[in-house]
XYZ file of C-alpha atoms in Angstrom:
424
model
C 0.008 0.004 0.001
C 1.425 3.260 -1.065
C 2.297 5.951 1.455
C -0.473 8.544 1.485
C 2.015 11.309 2.015
C 3.703 10.463 -1.282
C 0.398 10.723 -3.129
C -0.290 14.050 -1.645
C 0.922 16.877 -3.759
C 3.221 19.638 -2.734
C 1.951 22.338 -0.632
C 1.403 25.809 -1.926
C 4.455 27.135 -0.217
C 6.732 24.359 -1.241
C 6.784 25.488 -4.777
C 7.617 29.085 -3.927
C 11.122 30.330 -3.384
C 11.764 32.841 -0.624
C 14.716 35.104 -0.924
C 16.825 35.166 2.280
C 14.512 32.856 4.100
C 14.529 29.156 4.495
C 11.416 27.255 4.836
C 10.448 26.214 8.340
C 11.696 22.878 9.425
C 9.118 20.501 10.595
C 9.340 19.314 14.278
C 11.973 21.928 15.506
C 11.216 23.565 18.949
C 12.948 26.264 20.997
C 14.554 24.876 24.121
C 13.225 26.254 27.441
C 15.458 28.790 29.321
C 17.665 27.324 32.084
C 17.438 28.592 35.713
C 20.675 29.908 37.284
C 22.263 27.408 39.649
C 22.198 28.281 43.409
C 25.465 28.891 45.139
C 26.423 26.044 47.485
C 26.273 26.738 51.269
C 23.408 29.153 51.310
C 20.176 27.860 52.630
C 16.937 29.529 53.260
C 16.459 30.444 56.985
C 13.508 29.021 58.696
C 11.481 30.695 61.454
C 13.087 31.266 64.930
C 12.346 28.661 67.571
C 11.019 29.422 71.084
C 14.438 29.002 72.710
C 16.106 31.523 70.434
C 13.321 33.987 70.907
C 13.670 33.695 74.752
C 17.410 34.188 74.533
C 17.052 37.334 72.448
C 14.487 38.661 74.944
C 16.811 38.085 77.903
C 19.725 39.809 76.153
C 17.569 42.836 75.400
C 16.406 43.064 79.031
C 19.976 42.872 80.366
C 21.085 45.518 77.917
C 18.328 47.844 79.043
C 19.205 47.172 82.725
C 22.846 47.999 82.105
C 21.908 51.268 80.406
C 19.577 52.171 83.297
C 22.267 51.304 85.917
C 24.811 53.451 84.147
C 22.339 56.294 84.062
C 21.701 55.978 87.812
C 25.376 55.746 88.671
C 26.359 58.848 86.807
C 23.275 60.964 87.407
C 21.459 59.712 90.530
C 24.003 58.258 93.075
C 25.806 61.448 94.125
C 26.957 62.410 97.592
C 24.404 64.664 99.209
C 25.271 64.124 102.921
C 28.413 63.147 104.925
C 27.806 61.765 108.403
C 30.501 61.368 111.113
C 29.458 58.864 113.814
C 31.136 57.056 116.704
C 33.508 58.474 119.321
C 34.031 62.210 119.317
C 37.799 62.259 119.629
C 38.114 64.840 116.822
C 35.662 67.277 115.307
C 33.591 66.281 112.286
C 35.176 69.106 110.294
C 38.690 67.814 110.933
C 37.704 64.338 109.815
C 35.882 65.382 106.637
C 38.663 67.774 105.682
C 41.267 65.016 106.057
C 39.185 62.608 103.986
C 38.736 65.160 101.214
C 35.197 64.134 100.240
C 32.915 66.762 98.716
C 29.211 67.073 98.138
C 28.206 66.085 94.607
C 30.882 63.434 94.064
C 29.872 60.102 92.620
C 29.038 57.827 95.564
C 29.802 54.583 93.764
C 33.276 55.428 92.547
C 34.526 56.925 95.842
C 37.621 55.205 97.313
C 37.405 54.342 101.023
C 40.345 52.132 102.032
C 43.011 54.761 101.513
C 40.927 57.360 103.403
C 40.556 54.976 106.351
C 44.292 54.432 106.521
C 44.837 58.184 106.335
C 42.547 58.835 109.280
C 44.136 56.132 111.431
C 47.728 57.214 110.742
C 47.368 60.988 110.836
C 44.920 61.171 113.761
C 46.618 59.223 116.605
C 43.574 58.897 118.836
C 41.531 57.234 116.060
C 41.868 53.508 116.738
C 39.735 52.482 113.772
C 37.966 54.319 110.961
C 35.269 52.722 108.818
C 33.666 54.436 105.793
C 30.323 53.102 104.512
C 28.145 54.060 101.543
C 24.418 54.299 102.041
C 22.501 54.500 98.765
C 21.321 56.634 97.221
C 23.306 59.639 98.465
C 24.749 59.281 102.021
C 28.333 58.653 103.143
C 29.031 57.536 106.772
C 32.405 57.819 108.526
C 32.444 55.797 111.789
C 35.219 56.540 114.301
C 36.412 54.289 117.116
C 38.581 56.215 119.592
C 41.792 54.978 121.225
C 42.583 55.260 124.956
C 45.961 55.406 126.658
C 46.500 52.048 128.409
C 50.256 51.834 128.868
C 53.403 53.949 128.926
C 56.591 52.608 127.326
C 59.913 53.879 128.643
C 62.329 55.246 125.991
C 65.574 57.202 126.046
C 63.734 60.448 125.237
C 60.683 60.076 127.474
C 57.590 57.921 127.577
C 55.398 56.673 124.740
C 51.707 56.679 125.580
C 50.178 53.688 123.764
C 46.815 51.960 123.419
C 46.055 48.352 124.242
C 46.854 47.486 120.600
C 50.292 49.081 120.774
C 49.458 52.255 118.841
C 51.512 55.290 119.837
C 49.134 58.086 120.844
C 51.417 60.672 122.373
C 54.976 61.329 123.516
C 55.294 62.528 127.116
C 58.023 63.367 129.571
C 56.430 61.166 132.242
C 54.203 58.077 132.147
C 50.481 58.736 131.759
C 48.676 58.709 135.057
C 46.940 55.444 135.893
C 48.578 53.411 133.128
C 50.900 50.418 133.165
C 54.599 51.358 132.857
C 56.613 49.155 130.509
C 60.385 48.824 130.715
C 62.789 46.978 128.419
C 61.153 47.669 125.078
C 63.373 49.730 122.748
C 60.878 50.959 120.157
C 62.185 51.717 116.673
C 59.619 54.482 116.193
C 58.167 57.175 118.428
C 55.926 58.845 115.864
C 52.327 59.290 117.129
C 49.903 57.395 114.925
C 52.321 54.566 114.269
C 52.481 51.199 116.079
C 55.240 50.062 118.390
C 57.959 48.093 116.636
C 61.146 46.484 117.873
C 64.153 45.050 116.153
C 63.644 41.823 118.109
C 60.524 40.254 116.629
C 60.115 37.973 119.649
C 60.004 40.997 121.957
C 57.399 42.669 119.780
C 55.248 39.526 119.751
C 55.498 39.155 123.528
C 54.365 42.749 124.192
C 51.498 42.394 121.733
C 50.374 39.135 123.357
C 50.582 40.493 126.896
C 48.673 43.719 126.142
C 45.990 41.865 124.213
C 45.560 39.168 126.859
C 45.388 41.599 129.773
C 42.807 43.601 127.867
C 40.727 40.496 127.185
C 40.920 39.496 130.839
C 39.868 43.039 131.863
C 42.807 43.515 134.288
C 44.982 45.812 132.197
C 43.973 48.843 134.234
C 44.949 47.042 137.453
C 48.438 46.185 136.212
C 50.934 48.907 137.041
C 54.317 47.665 135.782
C 55.769 45.307 133.191
C 59.470 44.481 132.963
C 60.610 42.969 129.637
C 64.338 43.500 130.178
C 64.918 39.743 130.384
C 62.597 37.545 128.337
C 63.511 34.617 130.585
C 62.415 36.553 133.664
C 59.339 38.573 132.703
C 57.746 40.383 135.631
C 54.341 41.974 136.037
C 53.055 44.013 138.979
C 49.429 43.939 140.001
C 48.154 47.041 141.803
C 51.743 47.688 143.026
C 51.193 45.098 145.741
C 51.692 41.689 144.042
C 54.732 40.950 141.903
C 53.972 38.245 139.325
C 57.006 36.287 138.060
C 56.012 35.027 134.644
C 59.344 33.435 133.784
C 60.017 32.836 130.118
C 57.803 33.491 127.108
C 56.422 29.956 127.084
C 52.643 29.758 127.492
C 52.238 33.388 128.417
C 48.511 33.435 127.785
C 47.932 30.528 130.148
C 50.127 32.107 132.850
C 48.161 35.338 132.638
C 44.846 33.487 132.842
C 46.146 31.573 135.896
C 47.263 34.820 137.504
C 43.886 36.447 136.862
C 42.110 33.580 138.651
C 44.333 33.910 141.688
C 44.408 37.719 141.887
C 40.672 38.272 141.514
C 39.594 35.435 143.793
C 39.495 36.640 147.391
C 39.861 33.079 148.707
C 43.254 32.887 147.022
C 44.952 36.272 147.446
C 43.196 38.843 149.537
C 42.343 42.273 148.255
C 44.985 43.867 150.517
C 47.593 41.093 150.471
C 51.115 41.883 149.290
C 53.795 39.478 148.152
C 55.311 37.625 145.232
C 53.297 35.274 142.967
C 55.569 32.841 141.167
C 54.023 31.706 137.902
C 57.273 30.705 136.197
C 56.290 27.020 136.434
C 52.568 27.534 135.699
C 52.835 25.098 132.782
C 52.770 22.379 135.490
C 49.499 23.925 136.792
C 51.122 25.130 139.974
C 51.821 28.560 141.394
C 53.478 29.744 144.579
C 52.717 32.839 146.624
C 55.112 34.320 149.182
C 53.364 36.861 151.362
C 55.301 39.877 152.561
C 56.249 43.423 151.641
C 57.667 44.043 148.167
C 60.079 46.783 147.259
C 59.146 48.926 144.256
C 61.914 50.511 142.295
C 60.976 53.977 141.117
C 60.900 54.093 137.329
C 60.063 57.769 137.091
C 63.208 59.127 138.699
C 62.106 59.747 142.300
C 63.043 57.860 145.484
C 62.451 54.138 145.767
C 59.097 53.043 147.128
C 58.087 50.080 149.239
C 54.698 48.455 149.559
C 54.686 47.470 153.278
C 52.614 44.750 154.867
C 51.692 45.543 158.420
C 52.849 49.156 158.454
C 56.669 49.148 158.726
C 57.229 52.736 157.743
C 61.031 52.358 157.489
C 60.872 49.402 155.129
C 63.021 49.937 152.083
C 64.898 52.882 153.641
C 68.716 52.636 153.941
C 69.905 51.501 157.375
C 72.825 52.997 159.194
C 75.872 50.791 159.375
C 77.419 50.215 162.786
C 80.774 48.862 163.919
C 81.985 48.711 160.344
C 80.316 45.301 159.839
C 77.814 46.286 157.161
C 74.034 46.185 157.234
C 73.779 42.519 156.287
C 75.546 41.183 159.428
C 73.098 40.590 162.361
C 73.707 41.848 165.858
C 72.240 38.794 167.598
C 73.873 35.514 168.539
C 73.615 32.509 166.282
C 72.082 29.671 168.366
C 71.881 27.011 165.634
C 68.212 27.763 164.880
C 67.963 31.444 164.111
C 69.243 34.877 165.112
C 68.465 35.875 168.685
C 67.741 39.623 168.539
C 67.554 42.049 171.375
C 63.780 42.571 170.895
C 60.965 40.168 170.018
C 60.088 42.218 166.972
C 63.609 41.891 165.511
C 63.598 38.179 166.288
C 60.363 37.650 164.397
C 61.748 39.549 161.399
C 65.139 37.833 161.333
C 63.952 34.246 161.554
C 63.113 34.312 157.877
C 59.618 32.904 158.349
C 57.198 33.114 155.456
C 53.442 33.544 155.674
C 50.615 32.793 153.360
C 46.975 33.756 153.306
C 45.876 30.705 155.278
C 49.072 28.851 156.202
C 47.965 25.631 154.497
C 47.755 24.221 151.037
C 44.797 25.868 149.389
C 42.488 24.096 146.933
C 39.488 25.909 145.442
C 36.521 24.056 144.023
C 36.119 26.751 141.386
C 39.581 26.039 140.026
C 40.246 23.227 137.568
C 41.049 19.939 139.206
C 44.481 19.823 137.620
C 45.515 23.205 139.055
C 46.978 23.276 142.558
C 47.787 26.308 144.684
C 51.227 25.767 146.244
C 52.025 27.289 149.637
C 55.696 28.334 150.072
C 55.451 27.691 153.842
C 54.748 24.012 153.070
C 58.133 23.780 151.433
C 60.286 25.819 153.802
C 58.891 24.373 157.028
C 59.953 27.507 158.845
C 56.832 27.522 161.012
C 57.524 24.139 162.672
C 58.007 24.030 166.435
C 61.381 22.280 166.140
C 62.957 25.035 164.090
C 63.509 22.956 160.952
C 65.943 20.193 160.027
C 69.424 21.504 160.796
C 71.306 18.264 160.372
C 72.347 15.684 162.969
C 75.760 17.155 163.607
C 74.531 20.622 164.700
C 73.752 20.876 168.445
C 70.507 22.376 169.553
C 71.908 24.188 172.612
C 73.672 27.518 172.677
C 77.439 27.236 172.494
C 78.671 28.985 175.702
C 82.398 28.720 175.102
C 82.801 25.587 177.219
C 84.598 22.561 175.992
C 81.517 20.430 176.567
C 78.075 21.339 175.187
C 75.001 20.848 177.290
C 73.621 18.443 174.725
C 76.859 16.598 173.949
C 79.157 14.538 176.200
C 82.282 14.824 174.070
C 85.053 17.398 174.417
C 85.952 19.958 171.800
C 89.526 21.052 171.149
C 89.139 24.691 170.093
C 92.814 25.575 170.094
C 94.673 27.951 172.324
C 94.039 31.061 170.205
C 90.247 30.880 170.347
C 88.720 32.809 173.250
C 86.094 31.274 175.479
C 83.907 34.404 175.647
C 81.002 34.958 173.311
C 81.574 37.354 170.459
C 78.940 40.114 170.790
C 80.028 42.439 168.042
C-alpha cells in the first residue's frame, strides 16, 4: 500500500522560493530557558524557635538594665550628705577635711580604704575608721577612739600607747593610771604609728601580753611590766603583788592563771602583798610568798616600798654600825635562828614566810588539775622544832665551854680561840 504522504501533492508554499529565508523545518522547537544554579552553602532560613526568641528577649532586658544602671550611677548616686558617727575624739570638720570628700561626688566610685588608713595614721587617737556608703546619696564615717592604756619607757621620754600598741602621744612622764613598761626599745616614736622592735620575739611578747590583759579586763589594774629579760618577765598587779612570769612559754595561760588567783578573794586577799611565782605555771602550779615588796621607782624619784603591816622604814637605807655592814646581824647564832635584842627583831630575822591561810589551798572553782602551792609548806619555817638543821649541829647555845649541854664529848678549840661569846 502506497504511502499517502507520497500521493499528496506539494503544498502551496513548497513550490515558492523565498529570498533570504529558508522554509520552516518540521518538528523543531525552542529549548526552554535554564534557571541559574544556586550557590552552594546558602540555605533559606527558617522561622526562629522558642528558645532563640527567649534568649534574644533576655539579652535585650539585660542591655536595658545596664543602660539604666549606668544612668543611675552617673546621674542619681551622688553624695548629698556626709555623716561622722562614733567616738568624738576629733571634730567632724577635721575628719571630713582630712578625707577630702565633697558634696556632689559620685558615691559609687569613691575610694574608702586609703581614706581609712589616712585617718588612722594622721589622727593618733583614732583607733579604727570605717567608711560606709548608704545609697542613694549618704556617706558615713564611723570613728572608734583609742585610749591610753600603757606607757613605754624610752631614752627620750615615755610613749603613751593603746592596748593594741598604737603610739598616741609622747610625754616626759608616764600617763597617770597606766601600766609602765620597761625593756622595750621601740624603733619608732611617731604618734599614729604602732610600736615596733628590732627583736621580733620581743614585739610579739608585748602584743600578746597587752591583748591578753585587755581581754581578761585587768589591764587597768596592772601597774608595771618588765621585759628587760625575756627569761624573767615580771608583772606588777596594783603595786602590791609581783607576778613572776618566767620565760615566754605559754604566756597566755600564765596570765589566765594569775587572773584567777588575783581576783579570787579566797586565794589572794584584796589587801595582800607578796610575790606570785608563775614561772612554772605550765605544770598547773603557782606559789605565793606573802610579805612586803620593794618597788623601784621608774620615774626618777626615790624608791618606794609596799609594806605589809605598816613598817614605815621598810626599804629605807639602814645605818651601818661597827663597820660590819648592814647585812651582818647583831644577835647571837644559836643554831636555829638569830636571837635579837627585841621580840620584833627576832620575828623579822627568823626568815619565816606567811601565806593567806598557812595551809595548802584548793578551790573548788579552780580546775582539778591546778593546785595552789604554799611556800610555807616547802620551807617548814613555822615548825616548832625550828627545821631540820642536820644531825651534827647541836640544839643548845654554845657557851664557850669545851663540853656542850647536849653533847658529852670534848671539843679542842685551840689555844688562840677565846672562850667568851663574840657580841660584836
